[in-house]
Structures are given as C-alpha cells and as structure tokens.
Short mmCIF file of C-alpha atoms and ligand atoms in Angstrom, two decimals:
data_model
loop_
_atom_site.label_atom_id
_atom_site.label_comp_id
_atom_site.label_asym_id
_atom_site.label_seq_id
_atom_site.Cartn_x
_atom_site.Cartn_y
_atom_site.Cartn_z
CA MET A 1 0.00 0.00 0.00
CA LYS A 2 2.82 2.31 0.91
CA PHE A 3 4.51 1.46 -2.39
CA LEU A 4 1.30 2.13 -4.32
CA THR A 5 0.87 5.53 -2.70
CA THR A 6 4.47 6.42 -3.46
CA ALA A 7 4.13 5.26 -7.05
CA LEU A 8 0.96 7.29 -7.58
CA ALA A 9 2.56 10.35 -6.01
CA LEU A 10 5.39 10.07 -8.54
CA LEU A 11 3.15 9.81 -11.58
CA PRO A 12 2.39 13.50 -12.20
CA ALA A 13 6.08 14.39 -11.94
CA LEU A 14 7.02 11.72 -14.49
CA GLY A 15 4.19 12.72 -16.77
CA SER A 16 5.33 16.31 -17.01
CA ALA A 17 9.08 15.76 -17.17
CA HIS A 18 9.23 16.76 -20.81
CA THR A 19 11.17 19.36 -22.83
CA ILE A 20 10.92 22.38 -25.18
CA ALA A 21 13.38 23.56 -27.89
CA GLN A 22 13.77 27.29 -27.32
CA ARG A 23 17.11 28.93 -28.20
CA VAL A 24 19.60 28.87 -31.08
CA ARG A 25 23.33 29.54 -31.02
CA VAL A 26 25.74 29.86 -33.92
CA ASN A 27 29.41 29.08 -33.26
CA GLY A 28 28.58 29.41 -29.58
CA GLN A 29 26.83 32.80 -29.90
CA ASP A 30 23.35 32.62 -28.33
CA ASN A 31 20.53 34.44 -30.15
CA GLY A 32 18.39 34.57 -27.01
CA GLN A 33 15.11 33.09 -25.92
CA GLY A 34 12.71 32.43 -28.81
CA ASN A 35 14.68 34.48 -31.34
CA GLY A 36 14.78 32.79 -34.72
CA ILE A 37 13.04 29.68 -33.42
CA ARG A 38 9.39 28.67 -33.24
CA VAL A 39 8.82 27.63 -29.65
CA ALA A 40 6.05 25.29 -28.56
CA PRO A 41 3.82 26.61 -25.77
CA SER A 42 3.79 23.23 -24.03
CA ASN A 43 6.46 20.65 -23.24
CA ASN A 44 4.13 17.78 -24.08
CA PRO A 45 5.41 15.30 -26.64
CA ILE A 46 3.78 14.23 -29.87
CA THR A 47 3.28 10.46 -29.78
CA ASN A 48 1.59 9.79 -33.13
CA VAL A 49 4.03 9.65 -36.06
CA ASN A 50 1.19 10.78 -38.34
CA ASP A 51 0.35 13.86 -36.27
CA ALA A 52 -0.11 16.87 -38.59
CA ASN A 53 2.13 18.90 -36.27
CA ILE A 54 5.10 16.52 -36.15
CA ALA A 55 7.20 18.81 -38.38
CA CYS A 56 7.39 21.89 -36.13
CA ASN A 57 5.15 21.17 -33.12
CA ALA A 58 1.65 22.34 -32.19
CA GLY A 59 0.82 25.99 -31.61
CA ALA A 60 4.45 27.13 -31.89
CA SER A 61 5.28 30.82 -31.50
CA SER A 62 6.46 32.89 -34.44
CA SER A 63 9.64 34.97 -34.68
CA SER A 64 10.44 37.59 -37.28
CA LYS A 65 14.15 36.79 -36.96
CA VAL A 66 15.92 34.67 -39.56
CA ILE A 67 19.37 33.71 -38.31
CA ASP A 68 22.29 34.18 -40.70
CA VAL A 69 24.64 31.20 -40.79
CA LYS A 70 27.37 29.95 -43.09
CA ALA A 71 27.48 26.40 -44.33
CA GLY A 72 30.09 24.77 -42.07
CA ASP A 73 29.08 26.76 -38.97
CA LYS A 74 28.40 25.05 -35.67
CA ILE A 75 24.70 25.44 -34.91
CA GLY A 76 23.12 24.60 -31.58
CA VAL A 77 19.58 24.38 -30.25
CA MET A 78 18.84 24.54 -26.52
CA TRP A 79 16.19 22.43 -24.83
CA GLY A 80 14.63 23.18 -21.46
CA HIS A 81 12.11 21.52 -19.16
CA VAL A 82 9.78 24.53 -19.46
CA LEU A 83 9.97 27.90 -21.23
CA GLY A 84 13.11 29.58 -19.93
CA GLY A 85 14.71 26.29 -18.83
CA PRO A 86 14.22 25.00 -15.27
CA GLN A 87 10.76 25.00 -13.72
CA PHE A 88 12.22 25.97 -10.32
CA ALA A 89 15.65 26.12 -8.66
CA ASN A 90 17.62 22.88 -8.97
CA ASP A 91 14.99 21.35 -11.25
CA ALA A 92 16.27 17.79 -11.73
CA ASP A 93 14.11 17.45 -14.84
CA ASN A 94 15.81 20.33 -16.67
CA PRO A 95 16.59 20.15 -19.56
CA ILE A 96 14.69 16.84 -19.62
CA ALA A 97 14.06 13.95 -17.25
CA LYS A 98 17.07 11.61 -17.19
CA SER A 99 14.75 8.69 -17.97
CA HIS A 100 14.08 10.16 -21.42
CA LYS A 101 16.88 8.37 -23.28
CA GLY A 102 16.99 8.56 -27.04
CA PRO A 103 18.51 10.21 -30.10
CA THR A 104 18.89 13.89 -30.98
CA ILE A 105 18.35 14.69 -34.67
CA PHE A 106 18.37 17.70 -37.02
CA TYR A 107 16.69 18.16 -40.41
CA LEU A 108 16.59 21.07 -42.88
CA ALA A 109 13.88 22.04 -45.38
CA GLN A 110 14.52 24.77 -47.94
CA VAL A 111 11.80 27.44 -47.98
CA PRO A 112 11.25 30.77 -49.77
CA ASN A 113 10.97 32.68 -46.47
CA ALA A 114 11.96 31.03 -43.20
CA ALA A 115 10.04 33.53 -41.03
CA SER A 116 6.72 32.83 -42.73
CA ALA A 117 7.02 29.31 -44.18
CA SER A 118 4.27 26.95 -43.06
CA PRO A 119 5.31 23.46 -41.99
CA SER A 120 1.80 22.03 -42.33
CA PRO A 121 1.45 18.75 -44.24
CA SER A 122 -0.22 20.57 -47.15
CA SER A 123 2.85 22.79 -47.60
CA SER A 124 4.78 19.66 -48.68
CA LEU A 125 8.13 20.70 -47.19
CA LYS A 126 10.97 18.39 -48.14
CA TRP A 127 13.26 17.61 -45.22
CA PHE A 128 16.78 16.19 -45.28
CA LYS A 129 18.75 15.04 -42.27
CA VAL A 130 21.91 16.95 -41.41
CA SER A 131 22.86 15.45 -38.04
CA GLU A 132 21.98 12.63 -35.67
CA ASP A 133 23.30 11.31 -32.39
CA GLY A 134 21.97 8.02 -31.05
CA LEU A 135 23.39 5.33 -28.76
CA ASP A 136 27.17 5.01 -28.39
CA SER A 137 29.13 1.87 -27.55
CA SER A 138 29.22 2.83 -23.85
CA GLY A 139 25.43 2.84 -23.59
CA ASN A 140 25.11 6.64 -23.56
CA TRP A 141 22.51 8.40 -25.68
CA GLY A 142 22.28 11.68 -27.55
CA VAL A 143 19.92 12.81 -24.78
CA ASP A 144 22.60 12.05 -22.15
CA ARG A 145 25.03 14.30 -24.04
CA MET A 146 22.35 17.00 -24.34
CA ILE A 147 21.79 16.89 -20.56
CA SER A 148 25.56 17.09 -19.93
CA ALA A 149 25.71 20.16 -22.19
CA GLY A 150 23.02 21.97 -20.19
CA GLY A 151 20.34 21.38 -22.80
CA TRP A 152 22.37 22.33 -25.86
CA VAL A 153 22.81 20.12 -28.89
CA ASP A 154 25.33 21.44 -31.42
CA PHE A 155 26.13 20.12 -34.86
CA SER A 156 28.18 21.26 -37.84
CA LEU A 157 26.06 22.41 -40.74
CA PRO A 158 27.48 20.43 -43.68
CA ALA A 159 29.62 22.71 -45.84
CA CYS A 160 27.93 21.48 -49.03
CA VAL A 161 24.43 22.72 -48.08
CA ALA A 162 23.16 25.11 -50.77
CA PRO A 163 22.65 28.76 -49.80
CA GLY A 164 19.09 29.86 -49.10
CA GLN A 165 16.52 30.01 -46.36
CA TYR A 166 15.66 26.92 -44.36
CA LEU A 167 13.61 25.66 -41.48
CA LEU A 168 15.84 23.67 -39.14
CA ARG A 169 13.89 20.92 -37.38
CA ALA A 170 15.51 20.00 -34.05
CA GLU A 171 14.21 16.73 -32.61
CA ILE A 172 14.54 14.52 -29.58
CA ILE A 173 12.90 11.11 -29.41
CA ALA A 174 12.44 9.84 -25.83
CA LEU A 175 12.34 6.04 -25.81
CA HIS A 176 11.79 5.13 -22.15
CA SER A 177 8.30 3.76 -22.94
CA ALA A 178 8.88 2.89 -26.60
CA SER A 179 8.54 -0.88 -26.23
CA LYS A 180 4.81 -0.49 -26.89
CA GLN A 181 3.49 1.11 -30.07
CA GLY A 182 2.73 4.79 -29.57
CA GLY A 183 5.04 4.94 -26.55
CA ALA A 184 7.90 6.90 -28.13
CA GLN A 185 7.78 10.63 -27.35
CA PHE A 186 8.68 13.11 -30.10
CA TYR A 187 9.83 16.60 -29.16
CA MET A 188 10.65 19.19 -31.82
CA GLY A 189 11.06 22.85 -32.62
CA CYS A 190 11.92 24.64 -35.85
CA ALA A 191 14.58 27.34 -36.20
CA GLN A 192 14.71 29.84 -39.05
CA LEU A 193 18.02 29.97 -40.92
CA ASN A 194 19.50 31.91 -43.83
CA VAL A 195 22.41 29.82 -45.08
CA SER A 196 25.20 31.41 -47.10
CA GLY A 197 28.10 29.68 -48.80
CA SER A 198 28.97 27.99 -52.05
CA GLY A 199 27.34 24.61 -51.43
CA THR A 200 25.00 22.94 -53.89
CA LYS A 201 23.25 20.16 -51.98
CA THR A 202 19.80 19.92 -50.45
CA GLY A 203 19.88 16.20 -49.66
CA SER A 204 17.43 13.42 -50.33
CA THR A 205 14.21 14.39 -48.70
CA VAL A 206 11.33 13.09 -46.63
CA SER A 207 8.05 14.57 -45.43
CA PHE A 208 6.72 15.14 -41.89
CA PRO A 209 4.43 13.37 -41.30
CA GLY A 210 5.56 10.50 -43.51
CA ALA A 211 9.22 10.05 -42.61
CA TYR A 212 8.49 7.80 -39.63
CA GLN A 213 6.35 4.72 -39.16
CA ALA A 214 5.03 3.66 -35.74
CA ASN A 215 6.85 0.32 -36.02
CA ASP A 216 10.21 1.62 -37.26
CA ALA A 217 13.08 -0.21 -35.56
CA GLY A 218 14.15 3.01 -33.84
CA ILE A 219 10.64 3.96 -32.67
CA LEU A 220 9.07 0.69 -31.48
CA VAL A 221 12.00 -0.56 -29.40
CA SER A 222 13.04 -1.57 -25.91
CA ILE A 223 16.15 0.32 -24.87
CA TYR A 224 16.75 -1.76 -21.74
CA ASP A 225 19.41 -4.39 -21.24
CA GLN A 226 18.89 -7.62 -19.28
CA GLN A 227 19.56 -5.80 -16.02
CA GLY A 228 16.89 -3.25 -16.90
CA ASN A 229 19.36 -0.44 -17.55
CA PRO A 230 18.52 1.97 -20.42
CA LYS A 231 21.79 1.33 -22.22
CA GLY A 232 20.45 -0.41 -25.30
CA ASN A 233 19.12 -3.92 -25.82
CA GLY A 234 22.34 -5.46 -27.12
CA THR A 235 21.78 -4.67 -30.79
CA PRO A 236 22.87 -1.35 -32.34
CA TYR A 237 20.17 1.31 -32.06
CA LYS A 238 18.87 2.38 -35.49
CA ILE A 239 18.00 6.10 -35.56
CA PRO A 240 14.79 6.56 -37.60
CA GLY A 241 14.55 8.59 -40.80
CA PRO A 242 16.85 8.89 -43.82
CA ALA A 243 20.66 8.85 -43.86
CA VAL A 244 22.48 12.04 -42.88
CA LEU A 245 23.51 14.21 -45.84
CA THR A 246 27.08 13.48 -46.88
CA CYS A 247 29.08 16.09 -48.77
C1 LIG B 301 20.75 35.86 -46.47
O1 LIG B 301 22.15 35.96 -46.50
C2 LIG B 301 22.62 36.59 -47.67
C3 LIG B 301 24.13 36.46 -47.69
O2 LIG B 301 24.70 36.95 -46.52
C4 LIG B 301 22.14 38.04 -47.70
O3 LIG B 301 22.57 38.67 -48.86
C5 LIG B 301 20.61 38.04 -47.64
O4 LIG B 301 20.14 39.36 -47.54
C6 LIG B 301 20.13 37.24 -46.45
N1 LIG B 301 18.67 37.12 -46.52
C7 LIG B 301 17.90 37.27 -45.44
C8 LIG B 301 16.44 37.13 -45.64
O5 LIG B 301 18.34 37.50 -44.32
CU1 LIG B 302 8.31 13.18 -20.99
#
C-alpha cells in the first residue's frame, strides 16, 4: 500500500518531465530566448508519427528573426524543461528527465521565407537530415550528451548545403516507454536559418508526417538491457529517418 501511494505520487512528476526547444546559437553565440526559433507553448510530446504537427510542433510561436549562418558553422539548439529552462531552482528534470533516453536529430527544409514558411502537411516541405546522435558503444545516448551540455545540442552544418533560407527541425525522441506502439515521445522545434556559402546540396528528402512509421526499428523498441538499464538492448540502435547528408 505504501509502495502504491508512493508510485501514484510520482506519476504526475514523471508525466510532465518533458522538454521544449527554445534557443539557437551559432558558433557558440546565443541568439536569445525564442529568437529565430518557433517555440512550442507546451512541453508535451507528440506520440503519433502521423500527427499533422510533427514537423514543427503544435501551436508554436512565431519569430520575425531569420538567423544568418554559413554552411560549415556550428549550430546549436537549446532544450529546457519549461519555457526559460528549469521550472524551479535545482529542477532535476531540466533540460529533460534523465529517464528520457533517445537520439537527438536535425533536419533542414529549404523554404522561400523562413520567417513565414508553413510546416503544415499541405505545404509539402521536403526535409533532409543533417545530423543525428543516437546510442554510443558505452550505452550513452544523444539525450545524455544534451543533458551534460546543459540542454544544448550542437552540430556542424554540412559545408555542401546550398545557400538559401531553411527551417531547421531540431528533434529529440524519448524512448523510455517505446517498447509499446505509440510509446515513443517526439519533441521538436523549428529554427529559421538563412544559409550562405557555395554549397549545392539539399539532400534526399522526406516529409513530416511521412518520414516515420510507428513500427520503425528506432521507434518501437526496448532500450533496456537484461539488467533493466537503459543502455540499449544489445543490438545497435537504429535512428529513424533517412541517412544524414554526406558532402
Ligand atoms: C541571407 O544571407 C545573404 C548572404 O549573406 C544576404 O545577402 C541576404 O540578404 C540574407 N537574406 C535574409 C532574408 O536574411
Ligand atoms: Cu516526458
């Protein structure tokens, strides 16, 4: 009975221990809260791969800022438990609950105007993957590295990406409950970039929704070893979606 009470008391905390993408930095230079990124009002995940809002999240804010970057720059997106980061001092669930193991992923879609482009399914944006970080051989996940970095995930924008305006889709997939269909939690936010450089590539593309299936090997998966530790199930973890653009 005592155990049951304790378990029930824990449930709301677990249920809300989610995350929001909210800041962008370029070569370490922070653009500030909500500038050049569409920020979701809620930290709730999307759990249906066919959700119409799986490209850039539901009800996201707008920003008039389009961030200038050069192909080859290091671009980072910061995640936080709630808007602004921690919910209260010493929030153990900032930037995300430690249970929420999984990959961190970035996609780009070229658009005429990154400040106004709609990511709705009918806009038919074509996304290509530019970075991904899954499970390493020590049993640590992209999410573990994001937590160690205080919520930031940085990647190098491939030097061959063609100049133009893009939406950058930053994504985390939390897999702690992914052994049943519909259990994976998808978190995402879209930044607004103006890429300069002499590149020519825009990658091979997918749609959101469409890129993921509910039973993909990296979405319907147990991440626990025989001891119950979330360090992978003994086979390499396969990050969902297409291959990362290679230059
Ligand atoms: C994008 O960057 C190019 C090159 O720096 C610049 O000429 C152009 O004005 C920028 N466009 C926007 C919308 O910021
Ligand atoms: Cu969560």
